[in-house]
């Protein structure tokens, strides 16, 4: 069968290109998604995942990740603050414990016990962005942690000229979800993130929660998410897409129905964005977003292509 990887956002090639050679040589889909996630997590220029991720309101970075190949084979960590590669730790939770999810200090003690190296996750660049955010008196008021944190234009805080930035169609770089299918037709997924920038300390989004940020079932397909986690969580977005595919929907139809449910059930801000990637057992795939701005990366034997999503629900 034709191996392929489908990844959220335009920095997908960073990970997919590293993992694809082994996948083409017959490597397992799980190895491919973990390898791709690890490369992206280590890249300090990607400010939404791993090293270089933007911090919470107190200036501390916390990472969340999960991996999955089947309902009985998944692992996750959340609120990891001192390790660069949460996806690898999530894999160990799956392979070496009787649990699915470890959080916070317990997850870090587990990583220590396996010899994962501790590292500094907060980069000088991410700290500078946070310091600019803190200087705004409106944001300092958020110390009270009450109510809704309005969407933030991180590009402006970073001092990027939004008119000339290289990925002009992407207002924010977000969670990386990677789906892969190997030569045997086996599916796997990984989802890794530093979560919403300047979140309330302690907040965990959809990304490390099986069924929300990622879901894989060898009998039905795989799906993963990026965007405002609170919205994705409310509809169990990735699980819903896989269940719709199980009942016969094509990946693009399953994504559309899930986005329509989100649109119907939430009071959406203009800035809310949610996007999904999905792959059926047969290898059909699609991506879709609530609004323009999202792009996916598809990688196969020809190489990686960064493309517009298959569908966009709301054409602003
Ligand atoms: N879904 C992630 C979260 O809510 C963030 C993102 O994709 O931007 O934590």
PDB file of C-alpha atoms and ligand atoms in Angstrom:
ATOM      1  CA  UNK A   1       0.000   0.000   0.000  1.00  0.00           C
ATOM      2  CA  UNK A   2       0.997   3.587  -0.527  1.00  0.00           C
ATOM      3  CA  UNK A   3       2.515   5.083   2.635  1.00  0.00           C
ATOM      4  CA  UNK A   4       1.551   8.668   3.401  1.00  0.00           C
ATOM      5  CA  UNK A   5       1.581  11.277   6.136  1.00  0.00           C
ATOM      6  CA  UNK A   6      -0.909  14.096   6.642  1.00  0.00           C
ATOM      7  CA  UNK A   7       0.023  16.865   9.047  1.00  0.00           C
ATOM      8  CA  UNK A   8      -1.526  20.105  10.238  1.00  0.00           C
ATOM      9  CA  UNK A   9       0.062  23.398   9.146  1.00  0.00           C
ATOM     10  CA  UNK A  10       2.840  24.402   6.788  1.00  0.00           C
ATOM     11  CA  UNK A  11       5.662  23.319   9.072  1.00  0.00           C
ATOM     12  CA  UNK A  12       4.587  19.716   8.481  1.00  0.00           C
ATOM     13  CA  UNK A  13       7.536  19.049   6.117  1.00  0.00           C
ATOM     14  CA  UNK A  14       9.929  19.664   9.027  1.00  0.00           C
ATOM     15  CA  UNK A  15       8.774  16.411  10.608  1.00  0.00           C
ATOM     16  CA  UNK A  16       7.307  14.479   7.692  1.00  0.00           C
ATOM     17  CA  UNK A  17      10.459  14.708   5.561  1.00  0.00           C
ATOM     18  CA  UNK A  18      12.518  13.233   8.414  1.00  0.00           C
ATOM     19  CA  UNK A  19      10.091  10.339   8.959  1.00  0.00           C
ATOM     20  CA  UNK A  20       9.087   9.491   5.388  1.00  0.00           C
ATOM     21  CA  UNK A  21      12.234   7.544   4.312  1.00  0.00           C
ATOM     22  CA  UNK A  22      11.668   4.903   7.022  1.00  0.00           C
ATOM     23  CA  UNK A  23       7.953   4.770   6.235  1.00  0.00           C
ATOM     24  CA  UNK A  24       8.739   4.166   2.553  1.00  0.00           C
ATOM     25  CA  UNK A  25      11.096   1.355   3.551  1.00  0.00           C
ATOM     26  CA  UNK A  26       8.333  -0.431   5.439  1.00  0.00           C
ATOM     27  CA  UNK A  27       8.544   1.244   8.862  1.00  0.00           C
ATOM     28  CA  UNK A  28       5.518   1.240  11.147  1.00  0.00           C
ATOM     29  CA  UNK A  29       3.164   4.225  11.030  1.00  0.00           C
ATOM     30  CA  UNK A  30       3.594   4.717  14.791  1.00  0.00           C
ATOM     31  CA  UNK A  31       7.351   5.138  14.432  1.00  0.00           C
ATOM     32  CA  UNK A  32       6.772   7.673  11.669  1.00  0.00           C
ATOM     33  CA  UNK A  33       4.413   9.905  13.642  1.00  0.00           C
ATOM     34  CA  UNK A  34       6.602   9.804  16.748  1.00  0.00           C
ATOM     35  CA  UNK A  35       9.703  10.637  14.718  1.00  0.00           C
ATOM     36  CA  UNK A  36       7.990  13.514  12.921  1.00  0.00           C
ATOM     37  CA  UNK A  37       6.572  14.899  16.173  1.00  0.00           C
ATOM     38  CA  UNK A  38       9.970  14.673  17.867  1.00  0.00           C
ATOM     39  CA  UNK A  39      11.649  16.715  15.122  1.00  0.00           C
ATOM     40  CA  UNK A  40       8.950  19.390  15.265  1.00  0.00           C
ATOM     41  CA  UNK A  41       9.040  19.503  19.087  1.00  0.00           C
ATOM     42  CA  UNK A  42      12.818  20.118  18.959  1.00  0.00           C
ATOM     43  CA  UNK A  43      12.505  23.044  16.532  1.00  0.00           C
ATOM     44  CA  UNK A  44      12.641  26.288  18.558  1.00  0.00           C
ATOM     45  CA  UNK A  45      11.277  28.364  15.680  1.00  0.00           C
ATOM     46  CA  UNK A  46       7.850  26.674  15.933  1.00  0.00           C
ATOM     47  CA  UNK A  47       6.152  28.583  18.736  1.00  0.00           C
ATOM     48  CA  UNK A  48       3.218  26.278  19.410  1.00  0.00           C
ATOM     49  CA  UNK A  49       4.931  22.935  20.029  1.00  0.00           C
ATOM     50  CA  UNK A  50       7.788  21.688  22.207  1.00  0.00           C
ATOM     51  CA  UNK A  51      10.878  23.876  22.645  1.00  0.00           C
ATOM     52  CA  UNK A  52       9.977  27.464  21.754  1.00  0.00           C
ATOM     53  CA  UNK A  53       6.291  27.035  22.622  1.00  0.00           C
ATOM     54  CA  UNK A  54       4.622  30.153  23.983  1.00  0.00           C
ATOM     55  CA  UNK A  55       4.024  30.152  27.756  1.00  0.00           C
ATOM     56  CA  UNK A  56       0.937  30.482  29.933  1.00  0.00           C
ATOM     57  CA  UNK A  57      -0.180  33.699  31.639  1.00  0.00           C
ATOM     58  CA  UNK A  58       2.507  33.248  34.307  1.00  0.00           C
ATOM     59  CA  UNK A  59       5.289  32.767  31.743  1.00  0.00           C
ATOM     60  CA  UNK A  60       5.633  28.990  32.141  1.00  0.00           C
ATOM     61  CA  UNK A  61       5.456  26.629  29.167  1.00  0.00           C
ATOM     62  CA  UNK A  62       3.480  23.401  29.544  1.00  0.00           C
ATOM     63  CA  UNK A  63       3.327  20.734  26.853  1.00  0.00           C
ATOM     64  CA  UNK A  64       0.616  18.197  26.028  1.00  0.00           C
ATOM     65  CA  UNK A  65       0.775  15.237  23.635  1.00  0.00           C
ATOM     66  CA  UNK A  66      -0.878  11.965  22.759  1.00  0.00           C
ATOM     67  CA  UNK A  67      -0.369   9.077  20.372  1.00  0.00           C
ATOM     68  CA  UNK A  68      -2.750   6.400  19.191  1.00  0.00           C
ATOM     69  CA  UNK A  69      -3.061   3.414  16.881  1.00  0.00           C
ATOM     70  CA  UNK A  70      -6.303   1.838  18.147  1.00  0.00           C
ATOM     71  CA  UNK A  71      -8.838   2.169  20.975  1.00  0.00           C
ATOM     72  CA  UNK A  72      -6.766  -0.243  23.061  1.00  0.00           C
ATOM     73  CA  UNK A  73      -3.459   1.353  22.134  1.00  0.00           C
ATOM     74  CA  UNK A  74      -3.030   4.987  23.120  1.00  0.00           C
ATOM     75  CA  UNK A  75      -0.913   7.085  25.453  1.00  0.00           C
ATOM     76  CA  UNK A  76      -0.821  10.700  26.586  1.00  0.00           C
ATOM     77  CA  UNK A  77       0.947  13.192  28.793  1.00  0.00           C
ATOM     78  CA  UNK A  78      -0.246  16.604  29.821  1.00  0.00           C
ATOM     79  CA  UNK A  79       1.235  19.567  31.641  1.00  0.00           C
ATOM     80  CA  UNK A  80       4.864  18.588  31.012  1.00  0.00           C
ATOM     81  CA  UNK A  81       7.126  21.553  31.788  1.00  0.00           C
ATOM     82  CA  UNK A  82      10.707  20.294  31.733  1.00  0.00           C
ATOM     83  CA  UNK A  83      10.968  17.826  28.847  1.00  0.00           C
ATOM     84  CA  UNK A  84      11.259  18.669  25.170  1.00  0.00           C
ATOM     85  CA  UNK A  85       9.647  15.542  23.706  1.00  0.00           C
ATOM     86  CA  UNK A  86       6.235  14.827  25.235  1.00  0.00           C
ATOM     87  CA  UNK A  87       5.262  12.561  22.315  1.00  0.00           C
ATOM     88  CA  UNK A  88       8.036  10.113  23.153  1.00  0.00           C
ATOM     89  CA  UNK A  89       6.967  10.136  26.799  1.00  0.00           C
ATOM     90  CA  UNK A  90       3.343   9.529  25.725  1.00  0.00           C
ATOM     91  CA  UNK A  91       4.521   6.501  23.762  1.00  0.00           C
ATOM     92  CA  UNK A  92       6.225   5.126  26.866  1.00  0.00           C
ATOM     93  CA  UNK A  93       3.034   5.644  28.891  1.00  0.00           C
ATOM     94  CA  UNK A  94       1.280   3.483  26.296  1.00  0.00           C
ATOM     95  CA  UNK A  95       3.984   0.836  26.098  1.00  0.00           C
ATOM     96  CA  UNK A  96       5.202   0.606  29.685  1.00  0.00           C
ATOM     97  CA  UNK A  97       2.262   1.365  31.961  1.00  0.00           C
ATOM     98  CA  UNK A  98      -1.256   0.078  32.417  1.00  0.00           C
ATOM     99  CA  UNK A  99      -2.527   3.672  32.043  1.00  0.00           C
ATOM    100  CA  UNK A 100      -3.404   5.967  29.168  1.00  0.00           C
ATOM    101  CA  UNK A 101      -2.590   9.413  30.582  1.00  0.00           C
ATOM    102  CA  UNK A 102      -0.064  10.866  33.026  1.00  0.00           C
ATOM    103  CA  UNK A 103      -0.130  14.523  34.037  1.00  0.00           C
ATOM    104  CA  UNK A 104       2.143  17.142  35.578  1.00  0.00           C
ATOM    105  CA  UNK A 105       4.655  16.087  38.205  1.00  0.00           C
ATOM    106  CA  UNK A 106       3.705  12.416  37.875  1.00  0.00           C
ATOM    107  CA  UNK A 107       4.364  12.491  34.151  1.00  0.00           C
ATOM    108  CA  UNK A 108       7.714  14.175  34.773  1.00  0.00           C
ATOM    109  CA  UNK A 109       8.722  11.653  37.448  1.00  0.00           C
ATOM    110  CA  UNK A 110       7.862   8.893  34.969  1.00  0.00           C
ATOM    111  CA  UNK A 111      10.030  10.582  32.313  1.00  0.00           C
ATOM    112  CA  UNK A 112      12.868  10.923  34.840  1.00  0.00           C
ATOM    113  CA  UNK A 113      12.610   7.243  35.685  1.00  0.00           C
ATOM    114  CA  UNK A 114      13.093   6.366  32.016  1.00  0.00           C
ATOM    115  CA  UNK A 115      16.098   8.654  31.647  1.00  0.00           C
ATOM    116  CA  UNK A 116      14.545  11.303  29.406  1.00  0.00           C
ATOM    117  CA  UNK A 117      16.761  14.396  29.654  1.00  0.00           C
ATOM    118  CA  UNK A 118      15.304  17.474  31.320  1.00  0.00           C
ATOM    119  CA  UNK A 119      15.593  20.601  29.200  1.00  0.00           C
ATOM    120  CA  UNK A 120      14.695  24.263  29.051  1.00  0.00           C
ATOM    121  CA  UNK A 121      11.500  24.644  27.027  1.00  0.00           C
ATOM    122  CA  UNK A 122      11.072  28.407  27.277  1.00  0.00           C
ATOM    123  CA  UNK A 123      13.248  30.166  24.690  1.00  0.00           C
ATOM    124  CA  UNK A 124      14.371  33.796  24.883  1.00  0.00           C
ATOM    125  CA  UNK A 125      12.135  34.575  21.894  1.00  0.00           C
ATOM    126  CA  UNK A 126       9.024  33.068  23.499  1.00  0.00           C
ATOM    127  CA  UNK A 127       9.789  34.859  26.772  1.00  0.00           C
ATOM    128  CA  UNK A 128      10.082  38.180  24.926  1.00  0.00           C
ATOM    129  CA  UNK A 129       6.674  37.644  23.303  1.00  0.00           C
ATOM    130  CA  UNK A 130       5.186  36.865  26.720  1.00  0.00           C
ATOM    131  CA  UNK A 131       6.791  39.984  28.235  1.00  0.00           C
ATOM    132  CA  UNK A 132       5.194  42.137  25.542  1.00  0.00           C
ATOM    133  CA  UNK A 133       1.838  40.494  26.293  1.00  0.00           C
ATOM    134  CA  UNK A 134       2.280  41.166  30.023  1.00  0.00           C
ATOM    135  CA  UNK A 135       2.946  44.878  29.449  1.00  0.00           C
ATOM    136  CA  UNK A 136      -0.575  45.393  28.173  1.00  0.00           C
ATOM    137  CA  UNK A 137      -2.621  46.398  31.256  1.00  0.00           C
ATOM    138  CA  UNK A 138      -5.627  44.520  29.881  1.00  0.00           C
ATOM    139  CA  UNK A 139      -3.638  41.330  30.035  1.00  0.00           C
ATOM    140  CA  UNK A 140      -2.280  41.930  33.530  1.00  0.00           C
ATOM    141  CA  UNK A 141      -5.915  42.078  34.676  1.00  0.00           C
ATOM    142  CA  UNK A 142      -6.184  38.526  33.523  1.00  0.00           C
ATOM    143  CA  UNK A 143      -4.197  37.521  36.604  1.00  0.00           C
ATOM    144  CA  UNK A 144      -7.628  37.210  38.125  1.00  0.00           C
ATOM    145  CA  UNK A 145      -8.230  34.409  35.649  1.00  0.00           C
ATOM    146  CA  UNK A 146     -11.876  35.265  35.316  1.00  0.00           C
ATOM    147  CA  UNK A 147     -13.959  34.832  32.254  1.00  0.00           C
ATOM    148  CA  UNK A 148     -12.887  34.368  28.701  1.00  0.00           C
ATOM    149  CA  UNK A 149      -9.362  35.109  27.514  1.00  0.00           C
ATOM    150  CA  UNK A 150      -9.911  36.900  24.213  1.00  0.00           C
ATOM    151  CA  UNK A 151      -7.985  35.726  21.167  1.00  0.00           C
ATOM    152  CA  UNK A 152      -4.539  37.273  20.829  1.00  0.00           C
ATOM    153  CA  UNK A 153      -2.598  38.203  17.729  1.00  0.00           C
ATOM    154  CA  UNK A 154       0.664  36.498  18.593  1.00  0.00           C
ATOM    155  CA  UNK A 155       2.270  37.565  15.310  1.00  0.00           C
ATOM    156  CA  UNK A 156       1.935  41.229  16.326  1.00  0.00           C
ATOM    157  CA  UNK A 157       3.365  40.515  19.780  1.00  0.00           C
ATOM    158  CA  UNK A 158       6.276  38.779  18.128  1.00  0.00           C
ATOM    159  CA  UNK A 159       6.894  41.910  16.097  1.00  0.00           C
ATOM    160  CA  UNK A 160       6.288  40.134  12.823  1.00  0.00           C
ATOM    161  CA  UNK A 161       5.143  42.334   9.977  1.00  0.00           C
ATOM    162  CA  UNK A 162       1.895  40.534   9.278  1.00  0.00           C
ATOM    163  CA  UNK A 163       1.878  41.762   5.680  1.00  0.00           C
ATOM    164  CA  UNK A 164       5.265  40.297   4.814  1.00  0.00           C
ATOM    165  CA  UNK A 165       5.466  37.174   6.966  1.00  0.00           C
ATOM    166  CA  UNK A 166       6.306  34.059   4.962  1.00  0.00           C
ATOM    167  CA  UNK A 167       3.113  32.168   5.766  1.00  0.00           C
ATOM    168  CA  UNK A 168       0.745  35.060   5.187  1.00  0.00           C
ATOM    169  CA  UNK A 169      -2.292  32.815   5.196  1.00  0.00           C
ATOM    170  CA  UNK A 170      -1.575  31.543   8.713  1.00  0.00           C
ATOM    171  CA  UNK A 171      -2.398  34.036  11.440  1.00  0.00           C
ATOM    172  CA  UNK A 172      -1.217  31.622  14.129  1.00  0.00           C
ATOM    173  CA  UNK A 173       0.864  28.496  14.088  1.00  0.00           C
ATOM    174  CA  UNK A 174      -0.861  25.838  16.106  1.00  0.00           C
ATOM    175  CA  UNK A 175      -0.870  22.270  17.303  1.00  0.00           C
ATOM    176  CA  UNK A 176       0.800  19.658  15.167  1.00  0.00           C
ATOM    177  CA  UNK A 177      -1.282  16.587  14.492  1.00  0.00           C
ATOM    178  CA  UNK A 178       0.354  13.953  12.310  1.00  0.00           C
ATOM    179  CA  UNK A 179      -1.499  11.017  10.750  1.00  0.00           C
ATOM    180  CA  UNK A 180       0.381   8.251   8.948  1.00  0.00           C
ATOM    181  CA  UNK A 181      -0.443   5.128   6.990  1.00  0.00           C
ATOM    182  CA  UNK A 182       2.290   2.574   6.396  1.00  0.00           C
ATOM    183  CA  UNK A 183       2.895  -0.015   3.661  1.00  0.00           C
ATOM    184  CA  UNK A 184       0.758  -2.542   5.546  1.00  0.00           C
ATOM    185  CA  UNK A 185      -2.119  -0.058   5.693  1.00  0.00           C
ATOM    186  CA  UNK A 186      -1.724   0.453   9.447  1.00  0.00           C
ATOM    187  CA  UNK A 187      -2.711   3.876  10.749  1.00  0.00           C
ATOM    188  CA  UNK A 188      -1.183   5.919  13.584  1.00  0.00           C
ATOM    189  CA  UNK A 189      -1.481   9.447  14.897  1.00  0.00           C
ATOM    190  CA  UNK A 190       0.366  11.875  17.147  1.00  0.00           C
ATOM    191  CA  UNK A 191      -0.802  15.218  18.463  1.00  0.00           C
ATOM    192  CA  UNK A 192       1.586  17.596  20.257  1.00  0.00           C
ATOM    193  CA  UNK A 193       1.228  21.175  21.479  1.00  0.00           C
ATOM    194  CA  UNK A 194       2.184  23.876  23.947  1.00  0.00           C
ATOM    195  CA  UNK A 195      -1.521  24.742  24.010  1.00  0.00           C
ATOM    196  CA  UNK A 196      -3.164  28.118  23.799  1.00  0.00           C
ATOM    197  CA  UNK A 197      -0.688  30.980  24.218  1.00  0.00           C
ATOM    198  CA  UNK A 198      -1.029  32.821  27.576  1.00  0.00           C
ATOM    199  CA  UNK A 199      -3.565  30.287  28.840  1.00  0.00           C
ATOM    200  CA  UNK A 200      -4.661  30.204  32.452  1.00  0.00           C
ATOM    201  CA  UNK A 201      -2.005  28.155  34.305  1.00  0.00           C
ATOM    202  CA  UNK A 202      -3.242  24.594  34.666  1.00  0.00           C
ATOM    203  CA  UNK A 203      -5.319  24.683  31.510  1.00  0.00           C
ATOM    204  CA  UNK A 204      -5.184  21.615  29.271  1.00  0.00           C
ATOM    205  CA  UNK A 205      -6.858  21.684  25.875  1.00  0.00           C
ATOM    206  CA  UNK A 206      -8.035  19.016  23.471  1.00  0.00           C
ATOM    207  CA  UNK A 207      -4.650  17.876  22.190  1.00  0.00           C
ATOM    208  CA  UNK A 208      -3.622  15.190  24.740  1.00  0.00           C
ATOM    209  CA  UNK A 209      -7.130  13.862  25.221  1.00  0.00           C
ATOM    210  CA  UNK A 210      -7.958  10.734  23.275  1.00  0.00           C
ATOM    211  CA  UNK A 211     -10.982  11.405  21.089  1.00  0.00           C
ATOM    212  CA  UNK A 212     -10.626  15.174  21.187  1.00  0.00           C
ATOM    213  CA  UNK A 213      -7.287  16.175  19.658  1.00  0.00           C
ATOM    214  CA  UNK A 214      -6.686  12.736  18.115  1.00  0.00           C
ATOM    215  CA  UNK A 215      -8.485   9.479  17.487  1.00  0.00           C
ATOM    216  CA  UNK A 216      -7.382   6.377  15.572  1.00  0.00           C
ATOM    217  CA  UNK A 217      -9.238   3.123  14.998  1.00  0.00           C
ATOM    218  CA  UNK A 218      -7.795   0.622  12.530  1.00  0.00           C
ATOM    219  CA  UNK A 219     -11.323  -0.454  11.602  1.00  0.00           C
ATOM    220  CA  UNK A 220     -12.506   3.053  10.704  1.00  0.00           C
ATOM    221  CA  UNK A 221      -9.769   5.634  10.213  1.00  0.00           C
ATOM    222  CA  UNK A 222      -7.826   8.406  11.912  1.00  0.00           C
ATOM    223  CA  UNK A 223      -8.487  12.071  12.654  1.00  0.00           C
ATOM    224  CA  UNK A 224      -6.723  14.893  14.453  1.00  0.00           C
ATOM    225  CA  UNK A 225      -7.302  18.503  15.339  1.00  0.00           C
ATOM    226  CA  UNK A 226      -5.752  21.918  15.706  1.00  0.00           C
ATOM    227  CA  UNK A 227      -7.248  25.170  16.916  1.00  0.00           C
ATOM    228  CA  UNK A 228      -9.254  26.383  19.887  1.00  0.00           C
ATOM    229  CA  UNK A 229      -9.233  23.356  22.159  1.00  0.00           C
ATOM    230  CA  UNK A 230     -12.304  24.276  24.151  1.00  0.00           C
ATOM    231  CA  UNK A 231     -14.408  24.076  21.005  1.00  0.00           C
ATOM    232  CA  UNK A 232     -12.856  20.828  19.764  1.00  0.00           C
ATOM    233  CA  UNK A 233     -13.359  19.239  23.199  1.00  0.00           C
ATOM    234  CA  UNK A 234     -17.047  20.082  23.322  1.00  0.00           C
ATOM    235  CA  UNK A 235     -17.839  17.915  20.314  1.00  0.00           C
ATOM    236  CA  UNK A 236     -15.124  15.255  20.829  1.00  0.00           C
ATOM    237  CA  UNK A 237     -14.046  16.365  17.365  1.00  0.00           C
ATOM    238  CA  UNK A 238     -11.585  13.664  16.329  1.00  0.00           C
ATOM    239  CA  UNK A 239     -13.701  10.825  17.701  1.00  0.00           C
ATOM    240  CA  UNK A 240     -16.752  12.200  15.948  1.00  0.00           C
ATOM    241  CA  UNK A 241     -14.956  12.311  12.589  1.00  0.00           C
ATOM    242  CA  UNK A 242     -13.752   8.714  12.929  1.00  0.00           C
ATOM    243  CA  UNK A 243     -17.233   7.544  13.927  1.00  0.00           C
ATOM    244  CA  UNK A 244     -18.751   9.296  10.922  1.00  0.00           C
ATOM    245  CA  UNK A 245     -16.191   7.577   8.674  1.00  0.00           C
ATOM    246  CA  UNK A 246     -17.059   4.257  10.332  1.00  0.00           C
ATOM    247  CA  UNK A 247     -20.634   4.823   9.197  1.00  0.00           C
ATOM    248  CA  UNK A 248     -19.569   5.436   5.626  1.00  0.00           C
ATOM    249  CA  UNK A 249     -18.761   9.139   5.397  1.00  0.00           C
ATOM    250  CA  UNK A 250     -15.765  10.141   3.293  1.00  0.00           C
ATOM    251  CA  UNK A 251     -13.082  12.035   5.269  1.00  0.00           C
ATOM    252  CA  UNK A 252     -14.180  15.402   3.858  1.00  0.00           C
ATOM    253  CA  UNK A 253     -17.850  14.696   4.645  1.00  0.00           C
ATOM    254  CA  UNK A 254     -16.999  13.687   8.210  1.00  0.00           C
ATOM    255  CA  UNK A 255     -14.947  16.837   8.733  1.00  0.00           C
ATOM    256  CA  UNK A 256     -17.682  19.044   7.262  1.00  0.00           C
ATOM    257  CA  UNK A 257     -20.372  17.555   9.507  1.00  0.00           C
ATOM    258  CA  UNK A 258     -18.169  18.050  12.579  1.00  0.00           C
ATOM    259  CA  UNK A 259     -17.404  21.667  11.678  1.00  0.00           C
ATOM    260  CA  UNK A 260     -21.103  22.305  11.042  1.00  0.00           C
ATOM    261  CA  UNK A 261     -21.911  20.977  14.494  1.00  0.00           C
ATOM    262  CA  UNK A 262     -19.322  23.339  15.987  1.00  0.00           C
ATOM    263  CA  UNK A 263     -20.787  26.250  14.059  1.00  0.00           C
ATOM    264  CA  UNK A 264     -24.291  25.389  15.252  1.00  0.00           C
ATOM    265  CA  UNK A 265     -23.482  24.812  18.926  1.00  0.00           C
ATOM    266  CA  UNK A 266     -20.941  27.552  19.778  1.00  0.00           C
ATOM    267  CA  UNK A 267     -21.072  31.348  19.796  1.00  0.00           C
ATOM    268  CA  UNK A 268     -18.015  31.725  17.669  1.00  0.00           C
ATOM    269  CA  UNK A 269     -15.650  34.716  17.763  1.00  0.00           C
ATOM    270  CA  UNK A 270     -14.293  35.904  14.452  1.00  0.00           C
ATOM    271  CA  UNK A 271     -10.868  34.730  15.616  1.00  0.00           C
ATOM    272  CA  UNK A 272     -11.888  31.195  16.578  1.00  0.00           C
ATOM    273  CA  UNK A 273     -10.290  28.663  14.310  1.00  0.00           C
ATOM    274  CA  UNK A 274     -10.614  24.889  14.281  1.00  0.00           C
ATOM    275  CA  UNK A 275      -9.171  22.563  11.660  1.00  0.00           C
ATOM    276  CA  UNK A 276      -9.100  18.810  11.248  1.00  0.00           C
ATOM    277  CA  UNK A 277      -7.147  16.267   9.238  1.00  0.00           C
ATOM    278  CA  UNK A 278      -8.644  12.836   8.544  1.00  0.00           C
ATOM    279  CA  UNK A 279      -7.579   9.612   6.841  1.00  0.00           C
ATOM    280  CA  UNK A 280      -9.733   6.591   6.140  1.00  0.00           C
ATOM    281  CA  UNK A 281      -8.617   3.008   6.488  1.00  0.00           C
ATOM    282  CA  UNK A 282      -8.527   2.850   2.677  1.00  0.00           C
ATOM    283  CA  UNK A 283      -6.121   5.791   2.574  1.00  0.00           C
ATOM    284  CA  UNK A 284      -8.504   8.528   1.395  1.00  0.00           C
ATOM    285  CA  UNK A 285      -7.760  11.722   3.245  1.00  0.00           C
ATOM    286  CA  UNK A 286      -8.949  15.300   3.640  1.00  0.00           C
ATOM    287  CA  UNK A 287      -8.521  18.385   5.747  1.00  0.00           C
ATOM    288  CA  UNK A 288     -11.007  21.073   6.631  1.00  0.00           C
ATOM    289  CA  UNK A 289     -11.137  24.308   8.593  1.00  0.00           C
ATOM    290  CA  UNK A 290     -13.756  26.541  10.105  1.00  0.00           C
ATOM    291  CA  UNK A 291     -12.220  29.585   8.425  1.00  0.00           C
ATOM    292  CA  UNK A 292      -9.553  30.425   5.838  1.00  0.00           C
ATOM    293  CA  UNK A 293      -5.959  30.420   7.040  1.00  0.00           C
ATOM    294  CA  UNK A 294      -5.319  26.741   7.706  1.00  0.00           C
ATOM    295  CA  UNK A 295      -3.036  24.649   5.544  1.00  0.00           C
ATOM    296  CA  UNK A 296      -2.047  20.982   5.680  1.00  0.00           C
ATOM    297  CA  UNK A 297       1.072  19.102   4.620  1.00  0.00           C
ATOM    298  CA  UNK A 298       0.669  15.876   2.660  1.00  0.00           C
ATOM    299  CA  UNK A 299       3.746  13.697   2.232  1.00  0.00           C
ATOM    300  CA  UNK A 300       4.134  10.562   0.107  1.00  0.00           C
ATOM    301  CA  UNK A 301       6.727   8.979  -2.166  1.00  0.00           C
ATOM    302  CA  UNK A 302       6.803  12.163  -4.282  1.00  0.00           C
ATOM    303  CA  UNK A 303       7.647  14.375  -1.303  1.00  0.00           C
ATOM    304  CA  UNK A 304       5.852  16.983   0.828  1.00  0.00           C
ATOM    305  CA  UNK A 305       3.293  19.488  -0.428  1.00  0.00           C
ATOM    306  CA  UNK A 306       1.862  22.298   1.682  1.00  0.00           C
ATOM    307  CA  UNK A 307      -1.689  22.854   0.462  1.00  0.00           C
ATOM    308  CA  UNK A 308      -4.917  24.706   1.119  1.00  0.00           C
ATOM    309  CA  UNK A 309      -7.461  22.609   3.032  1.00  0.00           C
ATOM    310  CA  UNK A 310      -9.910  20.390   1.189  1.00  0.00           C
ATOM    311  CA  UNK A 311     -12.807  22.484   2.541  1.00  0.00           C
ATOM    312  CA  UNK A 312     -13.395  25.701   4.482  1.00  0.00           C
ATOM    313  CA  UNK A 313     -16.771  26.104   6.189  1.00  0.00           C
ATOM    314  CA  UNK A 314     -17.006  29.871   6.686  1.00  0.00           C
ATOM    315  CA  UNK A 315     -15.626  32.052   3.888  1.00  0.00           C
ATOM    316  CA  UNK A 316     -15.153  35.304   5.879  1.00  0.00           C
TER     317      UNK A 316
HETATM  318  N1  LIG B   1      -5.654  22.771  20.240  1.00  0.00           N
HETATM  319  C1  LIG B   1      -4.632  23.344  21.082  1.00  0.00           C
HETATM  320  C2  LIG B   1      -5.158  23.583  22.449  1.00  0.00           C
HETATM  321  O1  LIG B   1      -6.282  24.042  22.561  1.00  0.00           O
HETATM  322  C3  LIG B   1      -4.069  24.623  20.618  1.00  0.00           C
HETATM  323  C4  LIG B   1      -3.955  24.881  19.189  1.00  0.00           C
HETATM  324  O2  LIG B   1      -4.091  24.015  18.343  1.00  0.00           O
HETATM  325  O3  LIG B   1      -3.681  26.024  18.884  1.00  0.00           O
HETATM  326  O4  LIG B   1      -4.429  23.391  23.395  1.00  0.00           O
END
